[in-house]
Tab-separated table of C-alpha atoms in Angstrom:
chain	number	residue	atom	x	y	z
A	1	MET	CA	0.004	-26.960	8.731
A	2	SER	CA	-2.250	-29.112	10.899
A	3	THR	CA	-5.953	-28.777	10.297
A	4	ILE	CA	-9.306	-29.828	11.620
A	5	PRO	CA	-10.843	-32.554	9.465
A	6	PRO	CA	-13.519	-31.223	7.063
A	7	GLU	CA	-16.193	-33.449	8.542
A	8	SER	CA	-15.916	-31.632	11.860
A	9	TYR	CA	-16.743	-28.238	10.338
A	10	GLU	CA	-20.212	-28.078	11.869
A	11	ALA	CA	-18.761	-28.941	15.263
A	12	ARG	CA	-16.391	-25.982	15.240
A	13	SER	CA	-16.977	-22.876	17.269
A	14	ALA	CA	-18.316	-19.717	15.616
A	15	THR	CA	-14.828	-18.233	15.976
A	16	ASP	CA	-13.270	-21.110	14.008
A	17	ARG	CA	-15.877	-20.826	11.263
A	18	ALA	CA	-15.359	-17.072	11.048
A	19	PHE	CA	-11.604	-17.534	10.689
A	20	LEU	CA	-12.128	-20.099	7.927
A	21	LEU	CA	-14.273	-17.535	6.098
A	22	TYR	CA	-11.532	-14.971	6.655
A	23	GLN	CA	-8.980	-17.292	5.087
A	24	ARG	CA	-11.291	-17.701	2.115
A	25	ALA	CA	-11.702	-13.919	1.868
A	26	VAL	CA	-7.940	-13.345	1.552
A	27	PRO	CA	-7.429	-15.029	-1.871
A	28	PHE	CA	-10.812	-13.695	-3.040
A	29	PHE	CA	-9.882	-10.066	-2.317
A	30	LEU	CA	-6.328	-10.552	-3.570
A	31	LEU	CA	-7.644	-11.731	-6.938
A	32	ILE	CA	-10.000	-8.746	-7.175
A	33	LEU	CA	-7.334	-6.228	-6.156
A	34	VAL	CA	-4.854	-7.612	-8.668
A	35	ALA	CA	-7.586	-7.490	-11.328
A	36	VAL	CA	-8.386	-3.787	-10.766
A	37	THR	CA	-4.662	-2.939	-10.881
A	38	TYR	CA	-3.740	-5.429	-13.614
A	39	PRO	CA	-1.513	-3.028	-15.624
A	40	LEU	CA	0.732	-2.831	-12.573
A	41	TRP	CA	1.357	-6.574	-12.782
A	42	ILE	CA	1.817	-7.155	-16.520
A	43	ASP	CA	2.606	-3.885	-18.345
A	44	GLN	CA	6.003	-2.190	-18.245
A	45	THR	CA	5.477	0.253	-21.132
A	46	ALA	CA	2.779	2.722	-19.990
A	47	PHE	CA	4.435	3.359	-16.615
A	48	PRO	CA	7.979	2.379	-15.599
A	49	ALA	CA	8.512	-0.816	-13.652
A	50	VAL	CA	11.440	-0.306	-11.285
A	51	PRO	CA	13.016	-3.518	-9.943
A	52	ILE	CA	14.612	-3.666	-6.549
A	53	ILE	CA	18.102	-4.190	-8.040
A	54	ALA	CA	19.404	-3.021	-11.416
A	55	GLU	CA	20.393	-6.569	-12.432
A	56	LEU	CA	16.677	-7.342	-12.895
A	57	CYS	CA	16.103	-4.572	-15.461
A	58	PRO	CA	16.597	-6.898	-18.494
A	59	VAL	CA	13.973	-9.411	-17.308
A	60	PRO	CA	11.359	-9.680	-20.112
A	61	GLY	CA	7.693	-8.928	-19.534
A	62	LEU	CA	6.770	-12.547	-20.261
A	63	VAL	CA	8.078	-13.424	-16.798
A	64	ASP	CA	5.539	-11.064	-15.212
A	65	ILE	CA	2.694	-12.631	-17.181
A	66	LEU	CA	3.760	-16.125	-16.120
A	67	LEU	CA	4.004	-15.032	-12.479
A	68	LEU	CA	0.529	-13.499	-12.597
A	69	ALA	CA	-0.951	-16.591	-14.261
A	70	THR	CA	0.675	-18.835	-11.654
A	71	LEU	CA	-0.539	-16.614	-8.813
A	72	THR	CA	-4.086	-16.742	-10.158
A	73	ALA	CA	-3.996	-20.534	-10.479
A	74	ILE	CA	-2.650	-20.921	-6.930
A	75	LEU	CA	-5.299	-18.633	-5.432
A	76	MET	CA	-8.058	-20.552	-7.209
A	77	THR	CA	-6.519	-23.823	-5.998
A	78	VAL	CA	-6.623	-22.599	-2.386
A	79	GLN	CA	-10.316	-21.795	-2.766
A	80	ILE	CA	-11.090	-25.174	-4.317
A	81	ILE	CA	-9.194	-27.419	-1.880
A	82	GLY	CA	-10.004	-25.241	1.151
A	83	PRO	CA	-7.672	-22.821	2.967
A	84	GLN	CA	-7.191	-25.217	5.904
A	85	SER	CA	-6.809	-28.387	3.876
A	86	PRO	CA	-3.663	-30.434	4.632
A	87	LYS	CA	-2.711	-29.740	1.002
A	88	ALA	CA	-3.139	-25.945	1.300
A	89	SER	CA	0.107	-25.215	3.126
A	90	ALA	CA	2.326	-25.331	0.018
A	91	PRO	CA	-0.020	-23.193	-2.129
A	92	TRP	CA	-0.211	-20.521	0.590
A	93	ILE	CA	3.591	-20.316	0.791
A	94	ALA	CA	3.927	-20.402	-3.003
A	95	CYS	CA	1.445	-17.533	-3.278
A	96	SER	CA	3.562	-15.381	-0.963
A	97	ILE	CA	6.808	-16.308	-2.721
A	98	ILE	CA	5.331	-15.270	-6.081
A	99	LEU	CA	4.191	-11.951	-4.601
A	100	VAL	CA	7.722	-11.360	-3.286
A	101	LEU	CA	9.139	-12.083	-6.759
A	102	CYS	CA	6.646	-9.614	-8.226
A	103	PHE	CA	7.795	-7.011	-5.693
A	104	CYS	CA	11.415	-7.601	-6.681
A	105	LEU	CA	10.600	-7.003	-10.363
A	106	ASN	CA	8.725	-3.765	-9.607
A	107	GLN	CA	8.852	-1.806	-6.354
A	108	HIS	CA	5.549	-0.174	-7.326
A	109	ARG	CA	3.767	-3.488	-6.731
A	110	PHE	CA	4.612	-3.273	-3.051
A	111	GLN	CA	1.148	-1.866	-2.417
A	112	PRO	CA	0.174	-2.130	1.266
A	113	TRP	CA	-2.622	-4.598	0.517
A	114	ALA	CA	-0.258	-6.815	-1.498
A	115	TYR	CA	2.245	-6.687	1.376
A	116	GLN	CA	-0.411	-7.677	3.912
A	117	PHE	CA	-1.608	-10.600	1.787
A	118	ALA	CA	1.961	-11.827	1.217
A	119	VAL	CA	2.538	-11.856	4.974
A	120	LEU	CA	-0.767	-13.625	5.605
A	121	GLY	CA	0.082	-16.259	2.988
A	122	PHE	CA	3.290	-17.169	4.814
A	123	ILE	CA	1.472	-17.277	8.160
A	124	PHE	CA	-1.403	-19.416	6.867
A	125	GLY	CA	1.027	-21.814	5.208
A	126	LEU	CA	3.377	-22.197	8.161
A	127	ALA	CA	1.203	-21.981	11.281
A	128	PRO	CA	-1.790	-24.004	12.478
A	129	PRO	CA	-5.149	-22.190	12.331
A	130	ARG	CA	-5.282	-21.272	16.017
A	131	ASN	CA	-1.873	-19.592	15.916
A	132	ALA	CA	-2.433	-18.162	12.451
A	133	ARG	CA	-5.567	-16.390	13.679
A	134	GLN	CA	-3.684	-14.824	16.576
A	135	MET	CA	-0.897	-13.597	14.309
A	136	ALA	CA	-3.366	-12.247	11.746
A	137	MET	CA	-5.005	-10.284	14.556
A	138	TRP	CA	-1.668	-8.826	15.672
A	139	ILE	CA	-0.788	-7.846	12.092
A	140	SER	CA	-4.151	-6.102	11.744
A	141	LEU	CA	-3.743	-4.309	15.063
A	142	SER	CA	-0.273	-3.113	14.078
A	143	ILE	CA	-1.686	-1.654	10.851
A	144	TYR	CA	-4.248	0.385	12.789
A	145	PHE	CA	-1.650	1.558	15.314
A	146	TYR	CA	1.093	2.612	12.900
A	147	SER	CA	-1.378	4.066	10.417
A	148	ALA	CA	-2.839	6.302	13.135
A	149	LEU	CA	0.609	7.264	14.380
A	150	SER	CA	1.748	8.275	10.876
A	151	LYS	CA	-1.056	10.862	10.687
A	152	LEU	CA	-0.606	12.505	14.092
A	153	ASN	CA	1.414	15.420	12.760
A	154	PRO	CA	0.937	18.923	11.333
A	155	SER	CA	1.534	17.851	7.727
A	156	PHE	CA	-1.557	15.627	7.793
A	157	VAL	CA	-3.591	18.445	9.320
A	158	ASN	CA	-2.489	20.899	6.648
A	159	GLU	CA	-2.809	18.565	3.669
A	160	LEU	CA	-4.776	15.323	3.375
A	161	GLY	CA	-6.561	15.804	6.708
A	162	SER	CA	-7.889	19.157	5.519
A	163	ASP	CA	-9.036	17.464	2.292
A	164	PHE	CA	-10.892	14.909	4.418
A	165	LEU	CA	-12.598	17.689	6.397
A	166	VAL	CA	-13.651	19.595	3.286
A	167	THR	CA	-14.946	16.397	1.652
A	168	PHE	CA	-16.926	15.333	4.739
A	169	SER	CA	-18.492	18.773	5.058
A	170	SER	CA	-19.327	18.844	1.351
A	171	ILE	CA	-20.996	15.426	1.457
A	172	GLY	CA	-22.917	16.597	4.534
A	173	GLY	CA	-24.267	19.602	2.630
A	174	MET	CA	-21.920	22.192	4.116
A	175	SER	CA	-19.024	24.001	2.523
A	176	LEU	CA	-15.984	25.231	4.412
A	177	SER	CA	-14.533	28.549	3.320
A	178	PRO	CA	-10.738	28.945	3.425
A	179	ASP	CA	-11.078	31.074	6.590
A	180	GLN	CA	-13.256	28.444	8.271
A	181	LEU	CA	-10.878	25.664	7.249
A	182	ALA	CA	-7.913	27.565	8.686
A	183	ALA	CA	-9.725	27.891	12.013
A	184	TRP	CA	-11.010	24.319	12.185
A	185	LYS	CA	-8.341	22.293	10.378
A	186	TRP	CA	-7.023	20.839	13.640
A	187	LEU	CA	-10.233	18.825	13.766
A	188	ALA	CA	-8.505	16.672	11.134
A	189	LEU	CA	-6.625	15.057	13.995
A	190	GLY	CA	-9.929	13.409	14.847
A	191	PHE	CA	-9.361	10.953	11.986
A	192	PRO	CA	-6.148	9.358	13.334
A	193	LEU	CA	-7.390	9.674	16.925
A	194	PHE	CA	-10.520	7.706	16.037
A	195	GLU	CA	-8.313	5.105	14.327
A	196	LEU	CA	-6.206	4.921	17.483
A	197	LEU	CA	-9.391	4.483	19.526
A	198	ALA	CA	-10.426	1.574	17.301
A	199	PHE	CA	-6.997	0.018	17.870
A	200	VAL	CA	-7.294	0.302	21.663
A	201	LEU	CA	-10.817	-1.127	21.691
A	202	LEU	CA	-9.838	-4.040	19.441
A	203	LEU	CA	-6.741	-4.720	21.527
A	204	MET	CA	-8.668	-5.504	24.735
A	205	PRO	CA	-10.983	-8.548	24.674
A	206	ARG	CA	-13.590	-6.884	26.894
A	207	THR	CA	-14.036	-3.955	24.499
A	208	ARG	CA	-13.448	-5.841	21.266
A	209	LYS	CA	-17.084	-5.734	20.126
A	210	LEU	CA	-17.047	-1.943	20.452
A	211	GLY	CA	-13.771	-1.964	18.544
A	212	VAL	CA	-15.411	-3.842	15.675
A	213	VAL	CA	-18.143	-1.206	15.510
A	214	ALA	CA	-15.576	1.609	15.587
A	215	ALA	CA	-13.407	-0.021	12.911
A	216	CYS	CA	-16.391	-0.660	10.641
A	217	MET	CA	-17.570	2.931	11.045
A	218	MET	CA	-14.094	4.166	10.184
A	219	HIS	CA	-13.844	2.090	7.012
A	220	VAL	CA	-17.321	3.081	5.861
A	221	GLY	CA	-16.323	6.707	6.414
A	222	LEU	CA	-13.119	6.222	4.417
A	223	ILE	CA	-15.018	4.580	1.555
A	224	VAL	CA	-17.384	7.568	1.461
A	225	VAL	CA	-14.584	10.150	1.594
A	226	LEU	CA	-12.265	8.359	-0.832
A	227	GLY	CA	-15.002	7.088	-3.155
A	228	PRO	CA	-16.770	8.639	-6.160
A	229	LEU	CA	-18.715	11.038	-3.935
A	230	GLY	CA	-15.502	12.347	-2.418
A	231	LEU	CA	-11.862	12.328	-3.470
A	232	SER	CA	-12.259	9.592	-6.132
A	233	HIS	CA	-9.274	7.496	-5.114
A	234	SER	CA	-8.364	4.263	-6.872
A	235	TRP	CA	-10.457	1.108	-6.733
A	236	GLY	CA	-7.610	-0.642	-4.965
A	237	VAL	CA	-7.828	1.764	-2.029
A	238	LEU	CA	-11.610	1.390	-1.804
A	239	LEU	CA	-11.619	-2.407	-2.060
A	240	TRP	CA	-8.905	-2.732	0.571
A	241	ASN	CA	-11.166	-0.782	2.916
A	242	VAL	CA	-13.974	-3.217	2.096
A	243	PHE	CA	-11.597	-6.030	3.006
A	244	PHE	CA	-10.747	-4.330	6.308
A	245	PHE	CA	-14.459	-3.954	7.068
A	246	THR	CA	-14.841	-7.706	6.497
A	247	GLN	CA	-11.675	-8.450	8.433
A	248	ALA	CA	-12.821	-6.500	11.490
A	249	ILE	CA	-15.941	-8.644	11.742
A	250	LEU	CA	-14.410	-12.057	10.980
A	251	LEU	CA	-11.209	-11.662	13.029
A	252	PHE	CA	-12.423	-9.609	15.996
A	253	GLY	CA	-16.194	-10.034	16.061
A	254	PHE	CA	-16.234	-13.476	17.675
A	255	SER	CA	-15.089	-14.336	21.172
A	256	GLU	CA	-12.364	-16.845	21.858
A	257	PRO	CA	-13.735	-20.329	22.583
A	258	ALA	CA	-13.657	-21.278	26.257
A	259	GLN	CA	-11.447	-24.270	25.487
A	260	GLU	CA	-9.399	-24.625	22.349
A	261	GLU	CA	-7.789	-27.844	21.241
A	262	GLU	CA	-4.169	-27.659	20.190
A	263	THR	CA	-3.913	-27.946	16.394
A	264	ALA	CA	-0.152	-28.485	16.216
A	265	PRO	CA	2.766	-28.835	18.570
A	266	ALA	CA	3.764	-25.417	19.866
A	267	GLY	CA	7.389	-25.903	18.894
A	268	THR	CA	7.117	-26.859	15.202
A	269	ALA	CA	9.646	-25.230	12.887
A	270	GLY	CA	6.917	-23.809	10.646
A	271	LEU	CA	5.242	-22.100	13.564
A	272	ARG	CA	8.515	-20.593	14.738
A	273	VAL	CA	9.236	-19.216	11.259
A	274	ALA	CA	5.724	-17.735	11.087
A	275	GLN	CA	6.229	-16.074	14.466
A	276	VAL	CA	9.535	-14.563	13.312
A	277	ILE	CA	7.876	-13.195	10.170
A	278	CYS	CA	5.011	-11.771	12.229
A	279	GLY	CA	7.412	-10.165	14.696
A	280	CYS	CA	9.512	-8.581	11.946
A	281	VAL	CA	6.430	-7.153	10.245
A	282	ILE	CA	5.206	-5.664	13.528
A	283	LEU	CA	8.585	-4.181	14.470
A	284	PHE	CA	9.732	-2.927	11.056
A	285	PRO	CA	7.624	0.287	11.135
A	286	THR	CA	9.745	1.567	14.008
A	287	LEU	CA	12.579	2.026	11.482
A	288	GLU	CA	10.482	4.497	9.503
A	289	LEU	CA	10.169	6.640	12.608
A	290	VAL	CA	13.933	7.223	12.488
A	291	GLY	CA	14.094	7.622	8.708
A	292	LEU	CA	15.338	4.141	7.757
A	293	GLY	CA	12.195	2.599	6.280
A	294	ASP	CA	9.663	3.287	3.536
A	295	PRO	CA	6.171	4.522	4.472
A	296	TRP	CA	4.088	1.640	3.128
A	297	PRO	CA	5.966	-1.236	4.818
A	298	ALA	CA	5.590	0.908	7.956
A	299	TRP	CA	1.808	1.183	7.371
A	300	GLY	CA	2.046	4.934	6.724
A	301	LEU	CA	-1.400	5.009	5.092
A	302	TYR	CA	-2.798	8.365	3.893
A	303	ALA	CA	0.266	9.894	5.540
A	304	SER	CA	1.385	13.358	4.429
A	305	HIS	CA	4.742	13.602	6.166
A	306	VAL	CA	6.667	11.458	3.672
A	307	GLY	CA	9.471	12.761	1.468
A	308	ARG	CA	8.568	13.742	-2.086
A	309	THR	CA	10.039	14.164	-5.538
A	310	HIS	CA	8.593	16.745	-7.955
A	311	LEU	CA	9.372	16.797	-11.660
A	312	PHE	CA	9.240	20.051	-13.659
A	313	LEU	CA	9.696	20.386	-17.417
A	314	SER	CA	10.374	23.519	-19.392
A	315	ARG	CA	7.452	24.639	-21.539
A	316	HIS	CA	9.273	24.115	-24.825
A	317	ALA	CA	10.013	20.496	-23.826
A	318	VAL	CA	6.323	19.742	-23.267
A	319	ASP	CA	5.702	19.909	-27.005
A	320	ARG	CA	8.257	17.123	-27.506
A	321	LEU	CA	6.391	14.730	-25.224
A	322	PRO	CA	4.215	11.995	-26.714
A	323	GLU	CA	0.570	13.026	-26.727
A	324	PRO	CA	-0.512	10.631	-23.915
A	325	LEU	CA	2.111	12.128	-21.571
A	326	ARG	CA	1.154	15.758	-22.214
A	327	ALA	CA	-2.074	15.190	-20.301
A	328	TYR	CA	-0.080	14.974	-17.069
A	329	VAL	CA	1.637	18.348	-17.486
A	330	ASP	CA	0.060	21.277	-15.640
A	331	THR	CA	0.578	24.292	-17.879
A	332	GLU	CA	-2.328	26.344	-16.530
A	333	SER	CA	-1.521	26.818	-12.841
A	334	SER	CA	1.286	29.328	-13.408
A	335	ASP	CA	3.206	31.280	-16.035
A	336	ASP	CA	6.569	29.914	-14.921
A	337	LEU	CA	9.059	28.602	-17.444
A	338	PHE	CA	9.098	25.201	-15.708
A	339	VAL	CA	5.733	23.453	-15.245
A	340	PRO	CA	4.957	20.414	-13.052
A	341	PHE	CA	4.559	16.912	-14.414
A	342	ARG	CA	1.995	15.086	-12.235
A	343	LEU	CA	3.688	11.783	-11.460
A	344	GLU	CA	0.885	10.710	-9.096
A	345	GLN	CA	-1.808	11.140	-11.737
A	346	TRP	CA	0.347	9.333	-14.295
A	347	SER	CA	0.566	6.365	-11.936
A	348	LEU	CA	-3.138	6.282	-11.102
A	349	GLU	CA	-4.368	6.502	-14.684
A	350	THR	CA	-1.942	4.009	-16.204
A	351	THR	CA	-1.708	1.365	-13.469
A	352	GLY	CA	-4.863	1.878	-11.394
A	353	ALA	CA	-2.698	2.222	-8.279
A	354	PRO	CA	-1.286	5.161	-6.309
A	355	ILE	CA	2.392	5.841	-6.762
A	356	TYR	CA	4.758	4.302	-4.209
A	357	PRO	CA	5.312	7.079	-1.639
A	358	GLY	CA	8.621	8.659	-0.789
A	359	GLN	CA	11.429	10.271	-2.737
A	360	ARG	CA	13.024	7.175	-4.285
A	361	PHE	CA	10.306	5.722	-6.472
A	362	SER	CA	9.052	9.082	-7.754
A	363	LEU	CA	12.635	9.948	-8.643
A	364	ALA	CA	12.884	6.609	-10.457
A	365	ALA	CA	9.684	7.364	-12.398
A	366	ALA	CA	11.012	10.812	-13.290
A	367	ARG	CA	14.344	9.301	-14.333
A	368	ALA	CA	12.586	6.839	-16.630
A	369	LEU	CA	10.427	9.574	-18.160
A	370	VAL	CA	13.245	11.995	-19.008
A	371	ASN	CA	15.393	9.154	-20.380
A	372	LYS	CA	12.605	7.864	-22.588
A	373	THR	CA	11.640	11.321	-23.904
A	374	ASP	CA	15.175	12.772	-24.072
A	375	THR	CA	14.164	15.734	-21.913
A	376	ALA	CA	16.830	15.501	-19.216
A	377	SER	CA	18.374	18.840	-20.191
A	378	ALA	CA	14.944	20.499	-19.956
A	379	ALA	CA	13.968	18.939	-16.631
A	380	ARG	CA	14.298	20.114	-13.057
A	381	LEU	CA	13.728	17.988	-9.984
A	382	VAL	CA	12.854	19.112	-6.481
A	383	LEU	CA	13.308	16.645	-3.627
A	384	GLU	CA	11.499	17.513	-0.399
A	385	SER	CA	12.595	15.906	2.847
A	386	PRO	CA	10.022	14.245	5.135
A	387	ALA	CA	8.118	16.773	7.231
A	388	GLY	CA	8.864	17.139	10.916
A	389	ARG	CA	6.750	15.242	13.406
A	390	LEU	CA	5.943	18.402	15.386
A	391	GLN	CA	6.361	21.063	12.717
A	392	ASP	CA	5.356	21.039	9.059
A	393	ASP	CA	8.784	22.016	7.818
A	394	ARG	CA	10.702	20.458	4.942
A	395	GLU	CA	14.066	20.940	3.308
A	396	ALA	CA	14.102	21.122	-0.489
A	397	ASP	CA	16.946	20.212	-2.834
A	398	THR	CA	16.793	21.190	-6.513
A	399	PHE	CA	18.900	19.852	-9.372
A	400	SER	CA	18.718	19.582	-13.144
A	401	GLY	CA	17.559	16.500	-14.989
A	402	ASP	CA	20.969	15.717	-16.427
A	403	LYS	CA	22.200	15.027	-12.875
A	404	ILE	CA	19.377	12.630	-12.014
A	405	ALA	CA	21.413	9.413	-12.393
A	406	MET	CA	24.234	10.718	-10.231
A	407	GLU	CA	21.843	12.000	-7.547
A	408	ALA	CA	19.837	8.762	-7.527
A	409	ASP	CA	22.927	6.607	-7.087
A	410	ARG	CA	24.233	8.884	-4.357
A	411	ARG	CA	21.042	9.107	-2.325
A	412	PHE	CA	19.451	5.659	-2.428
A	413	TRP	CA	20.499	2.091	-1.714
A	414	LEU	CA	17.821	0.479	-3.877
A	415	ASN	CA	17.655	0.662	-7.654
A	416	THR	CA	16.085	3.624	-9.478
A	417	LYS	CA	16.512	2.381	-13.063
A	418	PRO	CA	13.427	1.186	-14.994
A	419	ARG	CA	13.000	-2.186	-16.631
A	420	ASP	CA	14.283	-2.224	-20.197
A	421	ALA	CA	10.806	-2.678	-21.684
A	422	PHE	CA	9.809	0.882	-20.738
A	423	LEU	CA	12.739	2.420	-22.621
A	424	GLN	CA	12.480	0.279	-25.758
A	425	ASP	CA	9.893	2.533	-27.400
A	426	ARG	CA	12.446	5.351	-27.339
A	427	ASP	CA	14.575	3.545	-29.869
A	428	ARG	CA	11.837	2.910	-32.382
């Protein structure tokens, strides 16, 4: 990666200095986000770690600790030597490789912020600053576009969008009755439409300053709605929005210099690889539109249309659960024989991160739970298909817990077995 010599820093344009600050912000926020979700990166006993292939299940937890320690050291090294130092290329690439290894050992770690930072690490390590800035901008724009698109559907209006409306009105001192919400819930489409507006404004250089204002307003609004005053989402979600606020200013808030010097030959192999990675990341979300991709790699953020897996346990089996797990069973909402086990809450409280969306990972978490607690015969699973893009309709498939392994192997290409460390307590 070619760089501008450090002594010329003061001679750079404001745009160059802003991008350097942005490159410094990436390892800073990555360290903080890993810190607030640290159980996700080192602990495989409180919540199941599900590797991408079953052959990785025996990998001991010590490997995760070593990977996290190495990642931390590399990120600190990048800050010390400077993100555009001639010596920073290898650490940037190493950072991304370690993140990919962490993803392989646990699909749950493929949080959207971790995915974005892994992509940025490859780009910063392979491309010169001028090109890296352009690709970082395109990655950011694609996130806004696909995120907005994933929410333009009835399921968002009826579910999370309605929660957003109720929370906004409550913070503003008003309360929406169920009748009022039913009449006004379509206003929830204003959230993705405003996100789409921010994308359009940021896309065009002449309106980019307005786009920065719109994006910053949107992220402040999300922090308010998702924060302690609202829906109380995880710290990872809130801090990623803080990063996006910062990113909007540093990446899009400064005009392109009138004349830019070339920082590296346009045809270098590293640059070509970075461009391929950038292109794949931008195009991959189109696969999710036809049902071939997961929501988070497709930037389906706060999306409600995704497929789901629900775990139900019979009431007599709840008493056999370890005490910490009983807290996630909802025995009060109904008098039914089978009661729901809240997989999402289990994930949030034990790892600090939301559960990986879609049917596969929730089914894997349910599989690990019933295997560890020997409750397969007392479990029932309900798999809901993704909702329609124009109608909020889903197909549901129900089966007993003793068929979970067969159903998982039949339905999914990727692994649904947990790492061995999660199941070891069962044998003690």
